[in-house]
PDB file of C-alpha atoms in Angstrom:
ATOM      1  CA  UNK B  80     -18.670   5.412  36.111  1.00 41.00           C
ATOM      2  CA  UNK B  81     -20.995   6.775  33.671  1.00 43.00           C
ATOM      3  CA  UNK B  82     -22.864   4.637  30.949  1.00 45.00           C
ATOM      4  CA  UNK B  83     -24.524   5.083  27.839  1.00 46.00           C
ATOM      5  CA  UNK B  84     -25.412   3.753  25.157  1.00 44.00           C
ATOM      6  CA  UNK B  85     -26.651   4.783  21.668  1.00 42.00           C
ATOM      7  CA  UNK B  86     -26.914   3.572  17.741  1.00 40.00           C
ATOM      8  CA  UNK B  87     -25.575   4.358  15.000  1.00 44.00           C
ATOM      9  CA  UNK B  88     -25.209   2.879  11.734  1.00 41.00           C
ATOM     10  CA  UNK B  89     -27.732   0.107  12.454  1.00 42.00           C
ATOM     11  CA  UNK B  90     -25.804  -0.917  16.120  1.00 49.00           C
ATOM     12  CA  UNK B  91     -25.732  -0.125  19.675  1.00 56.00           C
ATOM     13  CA  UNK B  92     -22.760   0.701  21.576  1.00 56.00           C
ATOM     14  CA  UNK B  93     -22.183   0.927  25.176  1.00 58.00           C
ATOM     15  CA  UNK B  94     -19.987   3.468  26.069  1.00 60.00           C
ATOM     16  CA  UNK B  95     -18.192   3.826  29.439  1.00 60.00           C
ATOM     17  CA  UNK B  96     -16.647   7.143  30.436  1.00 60.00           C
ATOM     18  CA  UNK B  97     -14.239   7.203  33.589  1.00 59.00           C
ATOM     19  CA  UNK B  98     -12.613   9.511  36.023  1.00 58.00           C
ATOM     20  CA  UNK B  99     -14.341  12.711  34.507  1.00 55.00           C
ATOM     21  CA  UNK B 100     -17.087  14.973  34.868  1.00 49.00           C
ATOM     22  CA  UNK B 101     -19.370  14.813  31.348  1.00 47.00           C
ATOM     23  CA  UNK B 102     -22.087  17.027  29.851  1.00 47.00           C
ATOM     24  CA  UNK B 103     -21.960  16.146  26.432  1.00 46.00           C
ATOM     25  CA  UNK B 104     -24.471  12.896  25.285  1.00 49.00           C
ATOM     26  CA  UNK B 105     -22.934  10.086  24.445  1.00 49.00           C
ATOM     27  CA  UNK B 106     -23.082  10.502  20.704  1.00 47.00           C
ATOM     28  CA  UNK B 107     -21.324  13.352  20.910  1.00 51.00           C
ATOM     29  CA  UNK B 108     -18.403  11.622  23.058  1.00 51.00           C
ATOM     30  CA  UNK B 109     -18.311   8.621  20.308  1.00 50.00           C
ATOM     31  CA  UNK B 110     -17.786  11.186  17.632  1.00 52.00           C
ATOM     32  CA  UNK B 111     -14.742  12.525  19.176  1.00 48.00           C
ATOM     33  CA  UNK B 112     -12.092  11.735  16.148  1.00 38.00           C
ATOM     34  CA  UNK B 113      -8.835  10.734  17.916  1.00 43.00           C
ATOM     35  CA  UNK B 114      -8.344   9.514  21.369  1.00 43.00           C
ATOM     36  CA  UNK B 115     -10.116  11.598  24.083  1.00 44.00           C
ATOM     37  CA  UNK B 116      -9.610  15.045  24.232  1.00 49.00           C
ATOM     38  CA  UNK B 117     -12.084  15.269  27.261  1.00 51.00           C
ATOM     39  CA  UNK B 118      -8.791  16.001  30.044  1.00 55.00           C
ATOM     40  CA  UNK B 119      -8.446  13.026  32.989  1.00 60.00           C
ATOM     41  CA  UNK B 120     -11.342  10.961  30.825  1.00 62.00           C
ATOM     42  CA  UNK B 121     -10.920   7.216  30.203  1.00 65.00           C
ATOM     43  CA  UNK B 122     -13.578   6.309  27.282  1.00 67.00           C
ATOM     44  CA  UNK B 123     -14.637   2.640  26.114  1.00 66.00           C
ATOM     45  CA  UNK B 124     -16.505   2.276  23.428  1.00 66.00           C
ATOM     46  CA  UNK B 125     -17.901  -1.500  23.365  1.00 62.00           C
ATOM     47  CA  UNK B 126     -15.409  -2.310  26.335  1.00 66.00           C
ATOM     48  CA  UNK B 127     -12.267  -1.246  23.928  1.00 65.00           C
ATOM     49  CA  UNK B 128     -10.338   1.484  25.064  1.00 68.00           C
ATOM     50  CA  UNK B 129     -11.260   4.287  22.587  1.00 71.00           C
ATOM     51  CA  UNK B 130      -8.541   5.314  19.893  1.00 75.00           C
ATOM     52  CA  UNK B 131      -6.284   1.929  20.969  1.00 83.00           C
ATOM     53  CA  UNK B 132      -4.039   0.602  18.771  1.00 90.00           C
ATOM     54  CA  UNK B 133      -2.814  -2.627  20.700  1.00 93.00           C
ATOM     55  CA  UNK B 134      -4.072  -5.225  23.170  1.00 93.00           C
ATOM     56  CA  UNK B 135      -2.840  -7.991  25.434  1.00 95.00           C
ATOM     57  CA  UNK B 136      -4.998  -9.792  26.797  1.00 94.00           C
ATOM     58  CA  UNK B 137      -7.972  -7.716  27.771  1.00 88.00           C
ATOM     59  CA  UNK B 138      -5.633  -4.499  28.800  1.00 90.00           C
ATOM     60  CA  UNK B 139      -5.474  -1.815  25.683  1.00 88.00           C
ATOM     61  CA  UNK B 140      -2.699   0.198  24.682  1.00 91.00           C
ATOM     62  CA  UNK B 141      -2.906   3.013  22.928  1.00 88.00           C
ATOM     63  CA  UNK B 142       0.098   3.179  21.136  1.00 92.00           C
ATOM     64  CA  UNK B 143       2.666  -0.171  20.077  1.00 95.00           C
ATOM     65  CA  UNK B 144       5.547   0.778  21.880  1.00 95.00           C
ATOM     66  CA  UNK B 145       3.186   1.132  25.694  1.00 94.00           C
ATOM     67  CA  UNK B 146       1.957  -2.157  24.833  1.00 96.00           C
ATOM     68  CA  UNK B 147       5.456  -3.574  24.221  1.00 96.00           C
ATOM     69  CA  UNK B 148       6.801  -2.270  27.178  1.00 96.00           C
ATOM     70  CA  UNK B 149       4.208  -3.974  29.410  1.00 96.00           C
ATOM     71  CA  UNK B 150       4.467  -7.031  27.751  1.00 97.00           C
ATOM     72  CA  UNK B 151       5.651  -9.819  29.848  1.00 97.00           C
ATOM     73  CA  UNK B 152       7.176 -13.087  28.250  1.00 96.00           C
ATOM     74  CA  UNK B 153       5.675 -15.443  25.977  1.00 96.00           C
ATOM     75  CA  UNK B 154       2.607 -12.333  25.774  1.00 97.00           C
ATOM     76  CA  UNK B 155       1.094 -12.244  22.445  1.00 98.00           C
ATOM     77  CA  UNK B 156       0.442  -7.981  21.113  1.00 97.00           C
ATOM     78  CA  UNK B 157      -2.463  -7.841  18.749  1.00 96.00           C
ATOM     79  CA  UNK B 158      -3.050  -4.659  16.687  1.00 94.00           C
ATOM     80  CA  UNK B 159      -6.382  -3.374  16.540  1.00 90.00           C
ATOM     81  CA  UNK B 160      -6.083  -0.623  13.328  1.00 90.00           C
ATOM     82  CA  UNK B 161      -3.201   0.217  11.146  1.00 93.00           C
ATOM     83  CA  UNK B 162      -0.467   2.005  12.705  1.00 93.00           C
ATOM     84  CA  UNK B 163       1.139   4.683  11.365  1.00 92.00           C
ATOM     85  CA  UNK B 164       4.076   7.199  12.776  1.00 90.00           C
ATOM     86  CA  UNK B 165       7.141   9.072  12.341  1.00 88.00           C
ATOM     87  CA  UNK B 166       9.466   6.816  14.620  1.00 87.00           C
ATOM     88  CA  UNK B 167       9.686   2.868  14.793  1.00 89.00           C
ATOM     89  CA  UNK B 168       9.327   0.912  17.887  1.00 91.00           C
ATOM     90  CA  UNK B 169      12.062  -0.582  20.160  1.00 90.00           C
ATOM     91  CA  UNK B 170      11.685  -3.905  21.708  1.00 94.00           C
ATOM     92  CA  UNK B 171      14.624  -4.744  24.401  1.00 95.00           C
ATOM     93  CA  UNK B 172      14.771  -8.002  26.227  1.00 96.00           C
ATOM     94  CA  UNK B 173      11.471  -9.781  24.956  1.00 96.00           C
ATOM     95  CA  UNK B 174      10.091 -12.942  24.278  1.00 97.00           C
ATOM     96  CA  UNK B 175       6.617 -11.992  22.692  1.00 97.00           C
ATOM     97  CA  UNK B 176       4.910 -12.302  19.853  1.00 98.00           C
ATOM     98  CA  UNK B 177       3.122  -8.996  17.604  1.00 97.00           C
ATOM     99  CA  UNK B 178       0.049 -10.642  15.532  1.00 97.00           C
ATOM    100  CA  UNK B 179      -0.591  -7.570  13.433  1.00 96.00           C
ATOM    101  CA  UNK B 180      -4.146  -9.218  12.412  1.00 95.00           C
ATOM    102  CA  UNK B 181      -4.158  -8.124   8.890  1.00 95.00           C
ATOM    103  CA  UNK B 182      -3.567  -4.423   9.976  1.00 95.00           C
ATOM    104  CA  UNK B 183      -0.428  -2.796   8.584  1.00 95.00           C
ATOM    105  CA  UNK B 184       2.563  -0.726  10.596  1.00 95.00           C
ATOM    106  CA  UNK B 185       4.024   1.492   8.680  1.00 92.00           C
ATOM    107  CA  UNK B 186       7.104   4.110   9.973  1.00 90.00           C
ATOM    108  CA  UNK B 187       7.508   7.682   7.765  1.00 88.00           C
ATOM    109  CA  UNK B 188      10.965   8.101   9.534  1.00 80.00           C
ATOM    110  CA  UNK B 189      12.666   4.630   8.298  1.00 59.00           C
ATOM    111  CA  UNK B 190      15.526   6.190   6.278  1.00 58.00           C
ATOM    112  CA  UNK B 191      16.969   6.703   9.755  1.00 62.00           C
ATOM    113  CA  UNK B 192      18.684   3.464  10.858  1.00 61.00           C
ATOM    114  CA  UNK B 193      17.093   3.937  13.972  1.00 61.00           C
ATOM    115  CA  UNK B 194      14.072   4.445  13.298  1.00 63.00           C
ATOM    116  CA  UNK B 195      13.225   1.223  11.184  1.00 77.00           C
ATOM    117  CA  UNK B 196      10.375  -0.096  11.885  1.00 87.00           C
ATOM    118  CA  UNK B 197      11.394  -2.822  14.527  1.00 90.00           C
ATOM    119  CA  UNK B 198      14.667  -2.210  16.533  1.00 88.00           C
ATOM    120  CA  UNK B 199      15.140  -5.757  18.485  1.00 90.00           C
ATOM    121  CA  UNK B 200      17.491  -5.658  20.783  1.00 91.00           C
ATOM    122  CA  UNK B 201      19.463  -7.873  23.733  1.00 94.00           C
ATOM    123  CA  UNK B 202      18.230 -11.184  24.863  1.00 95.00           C
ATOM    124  CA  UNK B 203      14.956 -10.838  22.240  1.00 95.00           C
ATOM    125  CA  UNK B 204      12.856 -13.292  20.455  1.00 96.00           C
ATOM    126  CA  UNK B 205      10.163 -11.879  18.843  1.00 96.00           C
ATOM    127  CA  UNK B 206       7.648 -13.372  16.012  1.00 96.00           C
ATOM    128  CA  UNK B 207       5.484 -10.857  14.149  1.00 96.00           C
ATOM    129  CA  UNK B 208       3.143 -12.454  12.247  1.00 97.00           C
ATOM    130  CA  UNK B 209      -0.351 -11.763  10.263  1.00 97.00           C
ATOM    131  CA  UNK B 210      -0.016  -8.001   8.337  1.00 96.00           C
ATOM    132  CA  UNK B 211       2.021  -5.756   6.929  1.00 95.00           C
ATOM    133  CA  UNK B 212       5.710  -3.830   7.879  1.00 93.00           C
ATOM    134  CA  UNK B 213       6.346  -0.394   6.288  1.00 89.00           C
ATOM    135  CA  UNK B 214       9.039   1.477   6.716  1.00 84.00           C
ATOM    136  CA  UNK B 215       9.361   4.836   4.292  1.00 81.00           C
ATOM    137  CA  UNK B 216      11.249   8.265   4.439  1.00 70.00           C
TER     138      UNK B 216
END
């Protein structure tokens, strides 16, 4: 693992780079816009998984639907930025609970019936709480 750290806008972050060779400085790395194009890398920025949208616990996900899929029951899916994309998200045979912590999800594809924002189904129970549901399109 390689380690760096650096400031900007008035605070330090530490930022962790795994499972890849890197010769650009670590200010460079953090300004990478979306998640990671540096190939096989795993980045952290502050110990969050950089460009993640989700978490459970302390594992990050960087999309909704890979963090629904792992969830087990009675796990609680916290959003950590607004979401926003073409299709909604399915959720099949869960008990969890999607805290969207003030952070909006929002789905450009919801004229389709499947594609609303939240598709629940089977032997679900699922609370989403905290934020705000879009679906448009």
């Amino acid at each position: 693992m390689e380690i760096a750290t650096y400031s900007a806008y008035t605070k330090e972050h530490v930022i962790s780079i795994n499972g890849c060779s890197v010769t650009d400085n670590a200010k460079q790395i953090a300004e990478i816009i979306e998640p990671a194009t540096l190939e096989g890398c795993t980045i952290y920025v502050d110990g969050i998984l950089f460009g993640a949208k989700a978490v459970i616990g302390d594992e990050y996900y960087t999309t909704l639907q890979a963090a629904i899929a792992a969830a087990q029951a009675g796990d609680t899916i916290t959003l950590l930025a607004d979401i926003t994309q073409e299709n909604g998200v399915i959720i099949t045979d869960k008990n969890l609970k999607i805290d969207l912590a003030g952070y909006t999800f929002e789905v450009t594809n919801g004229a389709n019936a499947n594609n609303r924002a939240f598709k629940i189904n089977g032997n679900s129970v699922v609370t989403i709480e905290n934020g705000t549901i879009i679906a448009t399109g």
